PDB file of C-alpha atoms and ligand atoms in Angstrom:
ATOM      1  CA  UNK A  63      66.860  16.337   4.260  1.00  0.00           C
ATOM      2  CA  UNK A  64      65.927  13.572   6.604  1.00  0.00           C
ATOM      3  CA  UNK A  65      63.007  11.128   6.268  1.00  0.00           C
ATOM      4  CA  UNK A  66      60.498  11.571   9.071  1.00  0.00           C
ATOM      5  CA  UNK A  67      57.584   9.329   8.008  1.00  0.00           C
ATOM      6  CA  UNK A  68      57.950   6.357   5.675  1.00  0.00           C
ATOM      7  CA  UNK A  69      55.489   5.649   2.874  1.00  0.00           C
ATOM      8  CA  UNK A  70      54.044   2.543   4.601  1.00  0.00           C
ATOM      9  CA  UNK A  71      53.617   4.413   7.890  1.00  0.00           C
ATOM     10  CA  UNK A  72      51.646   7.132   6.117  1.00  0.00           C
ATOM     11  CA  UNK A  73      49.504   4.661   4.192  1.00  0.00           C
ATOM     12  CA  UNK A  74      48.613   2.769   7.396  1.00  0.00           C
ATOM     13  CA  UNK A  75      47.728   6.004   9.196  1.00  0.00           C
ATOM     14  CA  UNK A  76      45.594   7.289   6.306  1.00  0.00           C
ATOM     15  CA  UNK A  77      43.695   4.013   6.254  1.00  0.00           C
ATOM     16  CA  UNK A  78      43.028   4.285  10.010  1.00  0.00           C
ATOM     17  CA  UNK A  79      41.917   7.889   9.544  1.00  0.00           C
ATOM     18  CA  UNK A  80      39.505   6.797   6.816  1.00  0.00           C
ATOM     19  CA  UNK A  81      38.109   4.037   9.055  1.00  0.00           C
ATOM     20  CA  UNK A  82      37.463   6.546  11.868  1.00  0.00           C
ATOM     21  CA  UNK A  83      35.796   8.968   9.454  1.00  0.00           C
ATOM     22  CA  UNK A  84      33.628   6.277   7.844  1.00  0.00           C
ATOM     23  CA  UNK A  85      32.567   5.068  11.291  1.00  0.00           C
ATOM     24  CA  UNK A  86      31.699   8.575  12.486  1.00  0.00           C
ATOM     25  CA  UNK A  87      29.531   9.506   9.496  1.00  0.00           C
ATOM     26  CA  UNK A  88      28.061   5.992   9.340  1.00  0.00           C
ATOM     27  CA  UNK A  89      26.701   5.999   5.806  1.00  0.00           C
ATOM     28  CA  UNK A  90      25.711   9.689   5.737  1.00  0.00           C
ATOM     29  CA  UNK A  91      26.707  11.581   2.575  1.00  0.00           C
ATOM     30  CA  UNK A  92      29.942  13.524   3.085  1.00  0.00           C
ATOM     31  CA  UNK A  93      31.525  16.414   1.193  1.00  0.00           C
ATOM     32  CA  UNK A  94      35.316  16.288   1.447  1.00  0.00           C
ATOM     33  CA  UNK A  95      36.948  19.678   0.813  1.00  0.00           C
ATOM     34  CA  UNK A  96      40.691  19.545   0.125  1.00  0.00           C
ATOM     35  CA  UNK A  97      42.783  22.632   0.873  1.00  0.00           C
ATOM     36  CA  UNK A  98      44.936  23.380  -2.175  1.00  0.00           C
ATOM     37  CA  UNK A  99      47.643  22.603  -2.833  1.00  0.00           C
ATOM     38  CA  UNK A 100      49.200  20.721   0.027  1.00  0.00           C
ATOM     39  CA  UNK A 101      46.311  18.315   0.651  1.00  0.00           C
ATOM     40  CA  UNK A 102      46.009  16.820  -2.836  1.00  0.00           C
ATOM     41  CA  UNK A 103      47.934  13.619  -2.102  1.00  0.00           C
ATOM     42  CA  UNK A 104      46.193  13.037   1.219  1.00  0.00           C
ATOM     43  CA  UNK A 105      42.771  13.668  -0.325  1.00  0.00           C
ATOM     44  CA  UNK A 106      43.501  11.282  -3.192  1.00  0.00           C
ATOM     45  CA  UNK A 107      44.541   8.496  -0.794  1.00  0.00           C
ATOM     46  CA  UNK A 108      41.925   9.188   1.870  1.00  0.00           C
ATOM     47  CA  UNK A 109      38.839   9.245  -0.355  1.00  0.00           C
ATOM     48  CA  UNK A 110      39.693   5.849  -1.832  1.00  0.00           C
ATOM     49  CA  UNK A 111      39.350   4.323   1.649  1.00  0.00           C
ATOM     50  CA  UNK A 112      36.136   6.127   2.613  1.00  0.00           C
ATOM     51  CA  UNK A 113      33.129   3.907   2.658  1.00  0.00           C
ATOM     52  CA  UNK A 114      30.511   6.679   2.337  1.00  0.00           C
ATOM     53  CA  UNK A 115      28.435   8.439  -0.332  1.00  0.00           C
ATOM     54  CA  UNK A 116      31.007  11.075  -1.232  1.00  0.00           C
ATOM     55  CA  UNK A 117      31.458  14.408  -2.960  1.00  0.00           C
ATOM     56  CA  UNK A 118      34.867  16.060  -3.331  1.00  0.00           C
ATOM     57  CA  UNK A 119      35.676  19.759  -3.717  1.00  0.00           C
ATOM     58  CA  UNK A 120      38.587  22.117  -3.185  1.00  0.00           C
ATOM     59  CA  UNK A 121      39.319  25.475  -1.617  1.00  0.00           C
ATOM     60  CA  UNK A 122      42.571  27.383  -1.867  1.00  0.00           C
ATOM     61  CA  UNK A 123      44.459  28.906   1.045  1.00  0.00           C
ATOM     62  CA  UNK A 124      47.756  30.644   0.530  1.00  0.00           C
ATOM     63  CA  UNK A 125      49.900  32.042   3.269  1.00  0.00           C
ATOM     64  CA  UNK A 126      52.330  33.740   0.959  1.00  0.00           C
ATOM     65  CA  UNK A 127      55.644  32.234   1.913  1.00  0.00           C
ATOM     66  CA  UNK A 128      58.712  33.802   0.359  1.00  0.00           C
ATOM     67  CA  UNK A 129      62.108  32.202  -0.022  1.00  0.00           C
ATOM     68  CA  UNK A 130      62.035  31.507   3.693  1.00  0.00           C
ATOM     69  CA  UNK A 131      59.610  29.221   5.473  1.00  0.00           C
ATOM     70  CA  UNK A 132      57.876  31.670   7.819  1.00  0.00           C
ATOM     71  CA  UNK A 133      54.102  32.083   7.382  1.00  0.00           C
ATOM     72  CA  UNK A 134      52.743  35.348   5.993  1.00  0.00           C
ATOM     73  CA  UNK A 135      49.401  36.933   5.071  1.00  0.00           C
ATOM     74  CA  UNK A 136      46.532  34.477   4.485  1.00  0.00           C
ATOM     75  CA  UNK A 137      44.346  34.606   1.356  1.00  0.00           C
ATOM     76  CA  UNK A 138      41.402  32.228   0.765  1.00  0.00           C
ATOM     77  CA  UNK A 139      39.853  31.526  -2.649  1.00  0.00           C
ATOM     78  CA  UNK A 140      36.525  29.654  -2.385  1.00  0.00           C
ATOM     79  CA  UNK A 141      35.471  30.152  -6.006  1.00  0.00           C
ATOM     80  CA  UNK A 142      35.952  26.433  -6.783  1.00  0.00           C
ATOM     81  CA  UNK A 143      33.879  25.267  -3.831  1.00  0.00           C
ATOM     82  CA  UNK A 144      30.781  23.129  -4.579  1.00  0.00           C
ATOM     83  CA  UNK A 145      27.448  23.931  -2.896  1.00  0.00           C
ATOM     84  CA  UNK A 146      27.821  22.871   0.737  1.00  0.00           C
ATOM     85  CA  UNK A 147      24.637  24.292   2.257  1.00  0.00           C
ATOM     86  CA  UNK A 148      23.025  21.689   4.560  1.00  0.00           C
ATOM     87  CA  UNK A 149      25.869  19.237   3.815  1.00  0.00           C
ATOM     88  CA  UNK A 150      28.231  17.484   6.191  1.00  0.00           C
ATOM     89  CA  UNK A 151      31.663  18.870   5.325  1.00  0.00           C
ATOM     90  CA  UNK A 152      35.103  17.475   6.125  1.00  0.00           C
ATOM     91  CA  UNK A 153      37.946  19.946   5.510  1.00  0.00           C
ATOM     92  CA  UNK A 154      41.220  18.181   4.727  1.00  0.00           C
ATOM     93  CA  UNK A 155      44.595  19.909   4.998  1.00  0.00           C
ATOM     94  CA  UNK A 156      48.186  18.762   5.026  1.00  0.00           C
ATOM     95  CA  UNK A 157      49.426  20.309   8.240  1.00  0.00           C
ATOM     96  CA  UNK A 158      48.176  22.110  11.317  1.00  0.00           C
ATOM     97  CA  UNK A 159      50.981  24.430  12.350  1.00  0.00           C
ATOM     98  CA  UNK A 160      49.858  27.664  14.061  1.00  0.00           C
ATOM     99  CA  UNK A 161      46.305  26.630  13.144  1.00  0.00           C
ATOM    100  CA  UNK A 162      45.463  30.018  11.662  1.00  0.00           C
ATOM    101  CA  UNK A 163      44.779  28.609   8.186  1.00  0.00           C
ATOM    102  CA  UNK A 164      42.387  25.885   9.299  1.00  0.00           C
ATOM    103  CA  UNK A 165      40.634  28.181  11.792  1.00  0.00           C
ATOM    104  CA  UNK A 166      40.035  30.779   9.056  1.00  0.00           C
ATOM    105  CA  UNK A 167      38.829  28.090   6.638  1.00  0.00           C
ATOM    106  CA  UNK A 168      36.383  26.663   9.161  1.00  0.00           C
ATOM    107  CA  UNK A 169      34.966  30.175   9.700  1.00  0.00           C
ATOM    108  CA  UNK A 170      34.619  30.747   5.971  1.00  0.00           C
ATOM    109  CA  UNK A 171      32.951  27.360   5.408  1.00  0.00           C
ATOM    110  CA  UNK A 172      30.656  27.822   8.422  1.00  0.00           C
ATOM    111  CA  UNK A 173      29.371  31.080   6.927  1.00  0.00           C
ATOM    112  CA  UNK A 174      28.025  29.018   3.993  1.00  0.00           C
ATOM    113  CA  UNK A 175      25.671  27.176   6.372  1.00  0.00           C
ATOM    114  CA  UNK A 176      26.662  23.553   6.021  1.00  0.00           C
ATOM    115  CA  UNK A 177      24.979  20.997   8.303  1.00  0.00           C
ATOM    116  CA  UNK A 178      28.338  20.346  10.022  1.00  0.00           C
ATOM    117  CA  UNK A 179      32.063  21.028   9.603  1.00  0.00           C
ATOM    118  CA  UNK A 180      34.878  18.797  10.831  1.00  0.00           C
ATOM    119  CA  UNK A 181      38.544  18.817   9.871  1.00  0.00           C
ATOM    120  CA  UNK A 182      41.295  16.299   9.220  1.00  0.00           C
ATOM    121  CA  UNK A 183      45.030  16.811   8.819  1.00  0.00           C
ATOM    122  CA  UNK A 184      47.964  14.554   8.132  1.00  0.00           C
ATOM    123  CA  UNK A 185      50.281  16.352  10.545  1.00  0.00           C
ATOM    124  CA  UNK A 186      50.056  18.492  13.617  1.00  0.00           C
ATOM    125  CA  UNK A 187      53.162  20.247  14.914  1.00  0.00           C
ATOM    126  CA  UNK A 188      53.399  20.189  18.672  1.00  0.00           C
ATOM    127  CA  UNK A 189      53.714  23.432  20.632  1.00  0.00           C
ATOM    128  CA  UNK A 190      52.971  25.768  17.703  1.00  0.00           C
ATOM    129  CA  UNK A 191      49.237  26.409  17.955  1.00  0.00           C
ATOM    130  CA  UNK A 192      47.978  29.985  18.158  1.00  0.00           C
ATOM    131  CA  UNK A 193      44.235  29.262  17.927  1.00  0.00           C
ATOM    132  CA  UNK A 194      41.643  27.577  20.133  1.00  0.00           C
ATOM    133  CA  UNK A 195      40.359  25.109  17.550  1.00  0.00           C
ATOM    134  CA  UNK A 196      41.889  21.661  17.050  1.00  0.00           C
ATOM    135  CA  UNK A 197      41.451  19.386  14.026  1.00  0.00           C
ATOM    136  CA  UNK A 198      39.035  16.500  14.640  1.00  0.00           C
ATOM    137  CA  UNK A 199      41.319  13.963  12.956  1.00  0.00           C
ATOM    138  CA  UNK A 200      45.142  13.968  13.087  1.00  0.00           C
ATOM    139  CA  UNK A 201      47.252  11.201  11.560  1.00  0.00           C
ATOM    140  CA  UNK A 202      50.602  12.205  13.120  1.00  0.00           C
ATOM    141  CA  UNK A 203      51.952  14.608  15.733  1.00  0.00           C
ATOM    142  CA  UNK A 204      55.407  15.853  14.728  1.00  0.00           C
ATOM    143  CA  UNK A 205      58.045  18.088  16.319  1.00  0.00           C
ATOM    144  CA  UNK A 206      58.571  21.611  14.936  1.00  0.00           C
ATOM    145  CA  UNK A 207      60.580  21.710  11.708  1.00  0.00           C
ATOM    146  CA  UNK A 208      59.848  22.418   8.043  1.00  0.00           C
ATOM    147  CA  UNK A 209      58.536  19.278   6.335  1.00  0.00           C
ATOM    148  CA  UNK A 210      58.083  18.381   2.668  1.00  0.00           C
ATOM    149  CA  UNK A 211      56.677  15.500   0.631  1.00  0.00           C
ATOM    150  CA  UNK A 212      53.266  13.767   0.421  1.00  0.00           C
ATOM    151  CA  UNK A 213      51.792  16.972  -1.044  1.00  0.00           C
ATOM    152  CA  UNK A 214      53.869  19.461   0.912  1.00  0.00           C
ATOM    153  CA  UNK A 215      56.352  21.718  -0.856  1.00  0.00           C
ATOM    154  CA  UNK A 216      59.304  23.952  -0.393  1.00  0.00           C
ATOM    155  CA  UNK A 217      59.279  26.582  -3.138  1.00  0.00           C
ATOM    156  CA  UNK A 218      56.988  24.329  -5.242  1.00  0.00           C
ATOM    157  CA  UNK A 219      59.340  21.336  -5.088  1.00  0.00           C
ATOM    158  CA  UNK A 220      59.049  17.927  -3.374  1.00  0.00           C
ATOM    159  CA  UNK A 221      55.247  17.587  -3.355  1.00  0.00           C
ATOM    160  CA  UNK A 222      55.493  14.271  -5.210  1.00  0.00           C
ATOM    161  CA  UNK A 223      57.620  12.446  -2.634  1.00  0.00           C
ATOM    162  CA  UNK A 224      55.647   9.448  -1.234  1.00  0.00           C
ATOM    163  CA  UNK A 225      57.203  10.004   2.209  1.00  0.00           C
ATOM    164  CA  UNK A 226      57.544  13.025   4.535  1.00  0.00           C
ATOM    165  CA  UNK A 227      60.977  14.513   5.128  1.00  0.00           C
ATOM    166  CA  UNK A 228      62.202  17.360   7.281  1.00  0.00           C
ATOM    167  CA  UNK A 229      64.446  19.991   5.702  1.00  0.00           C
ATOM    168  CA  UNK A 230      67.735  20.683   7.401  1.00  0.00           C
ATOM    169  CA  UNK A 231      69.507  24.040   7.642  1.00  0.00           C
ATOM    170  CA  UNK A 232      71.852  23.448   4.709  1.00  0.00           C
ATOM    171  CA  UNK A 233      68.917  22.287   2.481  1.00  0.00           C
ATOM    172  CA  UNK A 234      67.308  25.680   2.976  1.00  0.00           C
ATOM    173  CA  UNK A 235      70.544  27.544   2.330  1.00  0.00           C
ATOM    174  CA  UNK A 236      71.416  25.456  -0.759  1.00  0.00           C
ATOM    175  CA  UNK A 237      67.965  25.787  -2.269  1.00  0.00           C
ATOM    176  CA  UNK A 238      67.681  29.509  -1.694  1.00  0.00           C
ATOM    177  CA  UNK A 239      71.072  29.999  -3.279  1.00  0.00           C
ATOM    178  CA  UNK A 240      70.041  27.852  -6.243  1.00  0.00           C
ATOM    179  CA  UNK A 241      66.850  29.882  -6.659  1.00  0.00           C
ATOM    180  CA  UNK A 242      68.715  33.189  -6.595  1.00  0.00           C
ATOM    181  CA  UNK A 243      71.162  31.980  -9.254  1.00  0.00           C
ATOM    182  CA  UNK A 244      68.331  30.540 -11.371  1.00  0.00           C
ATOM    183  CA  UNK A 245      66.200  33.688 -11.123  1.00  0.00           C
ATOM    184  CA  UNK A 246      69.189  35.704 -12.275  1.00  0.00           C
ATOM    185  CA  UNK A 247      69.694  33.419 -15.298  1.00  0.00           C
ATOM    186  CA  UNK A 248      65.974  33.646 -16.240  1.00  0.00           C
ATOM    187  CA  UNK A 249      66.071  37.389 -15.844  1.00  0.00           C
ATOM    188  CA  UNK A 250      69.121  37.630 -18.077  1.00  0.00           C
ATOM    189  CA  UNK A 251      67.328  35.614 -20.754  1.00  0.00           C
ATOM    190  CA  UNK A 252      64.411  38.030 -20.500  1.00  0.00           C
ATOM    191  CA  UNK A 253      61.840  35.514 -19.216  1.00  0.00           C
ATOM    192  CA  UNK A 254      60.958  33.495 -16.181  1.00  0.00           C
ATOM    193  CA  UNK A 255      60.570  29.761 -16.816  1.00  0.00           C
ATOM    194  CA  UNK A 256      61.037  28.690 -13.222  1.00  0.00           C
ATOM    195  CA  UNK A 257      58.314  26.052 -13.693  1.00  0.00           C
ATOM    196  CA  UNK A 258      60.757  23.887 -15.599  1.00  0.00           C
ATOM    197  CA  UNK A 259      63.428  24.454 -13.016  1.00  0.00           C
ATOM    198  CA  UNK A 260      65.519  21.483 -11.982  1.00  0.00           C
ATOM    199  CA  UNK A 261      65.897  21.246  -8.234  1.00  0.00           C
ATOM    200  CA  UNK A 262      69.072  19.514  -7.128  1.00  0.00           C
ATOM    201  CA  UNK A 263      68.486  16.430  -5.004  1.00  0.00           C
ATOM    202  CA  UNK A 264      69.463  17.707  -1.598  1.00  0.00           C
TER     203      UNK A 264
HETATM  204  P1  5GP B1385      49.164  27.390   9.827  1.00  0.00           P
HETATM  205  O1  5GP B1385      48.170  28.380   9.365  1.00  0.00           O
HETATM  206  O2  5GP B1385      48.539  26.224  10.602  1.00  0.00           O
HETATM  207  O3  5GP B1385      50.310  27.977  10.569  1.00  0.00           O
HETATM  208  O4  5GP B1385      49.850  26.810   8.568  1.00  0.00           O
HETATM  209  C1  5GP B1385      49.194  25.929   7.802  1.00  0.00           C
HETATM  210  C2  5GP B1385      49.715  25.919   6.385  1.00  0.00           C
HETATM  211  O5  5GP B1385      51.073  26.346   6.279  1.00  0.00           O
HETATM  212  C3  5GP B1385      49.650  24.508   5.924  1.00  0.00           C
HETATM  213  O6  5GP B1385      48.449  24.294   5.231  1.00  0.00           O
HETATM  214  C4  5GP B1385      50.839  24.412   5.009  1.00  0.00           C
HETATM  215  O7  5GP B1385      50.442  24.780   3.717  1.00  0.00           O
HETATM  216  C5  5GP B1385      51.817  25.434   5.509  1.00  0.00           C
HETATM  217  N1  5GP B1385      52.860  24.827   6.363  1.00  0.00           N
HETATM  218  C6  5GP B1385      52.997  24.912   7.708  1.00  0.00           C
HETATM  219  N2  5GP B1385      54.051  24.238   8.135  1.00  0.00           N
HETATM  220  C7  5GP B1385      54.607  23.664   7.036  1.00  0.00           C
HETATM  221  C8  5GP B1385      55.739  22.809   6.827  1.00  0.00           C
HETATM  222  O8  5GP B1385      56.467  22.399   7.739  1.00  0.00           O
HETATM  223  N3  5GP B1385      56.001  22.462   5.540  1.00  0.00           N
HETATM  224  C9  5GP B1385      55.231  22.869   4.497  1.00  0.00           C
HETATM  225  N4  5GP B1385      55.578  22.462   3.295  1.00  0.00           N
HETATM  226  N5  5GP B1385      54.161  23.674   4.649  1.00  0.00           N
HETATM  227  C10 5GP B1385      53.859  24.052   5.914  1.00  0.00           C
HETATM  228 MG1   MG B1386      48.464  24.395   2.910  1.00  0.00          MG
END
């Protein structure tokens, strides 16, 4: 894997994002809704720089990705959402790729009759969008490629990296192979304890 965005670069950009957001809402109460799970690191950093009366909630969006990195069917779980009726809402996600996830989330949130909905993402991939909407706040535009770190995973690994890295072809191959071997071992032992799985440092 190859580092794409350094920790300091990300921290500077998140601070600028927070300044823009604080300026826009100008003291009005804001409800920040983080999209699980990829946004947790961004939300944690962003909210500590927001100079506003603030509430924080979460919503879950899964686009069932298998061993490969292609997007699949989208499922949204809003059961953990706080009451957002008549509130100003800022949806925060890790990455705007095709845009289908964020577009669907904005629709779902809008149906709950908030006062307003805006959106912020850490990354936007260029030339991938399949929807009309655009996020209101974008920290970085990046070329197409599968990225991990700063909340973003590949098969549940790498979310804790303080930087963003792009996976390379042999990372994908090595990790998939590792997973297949590991699944086979768990299966042979009669249980699946993948959670404790050690991922080799690629
Ligand atoms: P979209 O619906 O915009 O195509 O995809 C958005 C979601 O897919 C993001 O919230 C993120 O969870 C996931 N995703 C898209 N591209 C990447 C990527 O390069 N790396 C990771 N880890 N997740 C991605
Ligand atoms: Mg996501």
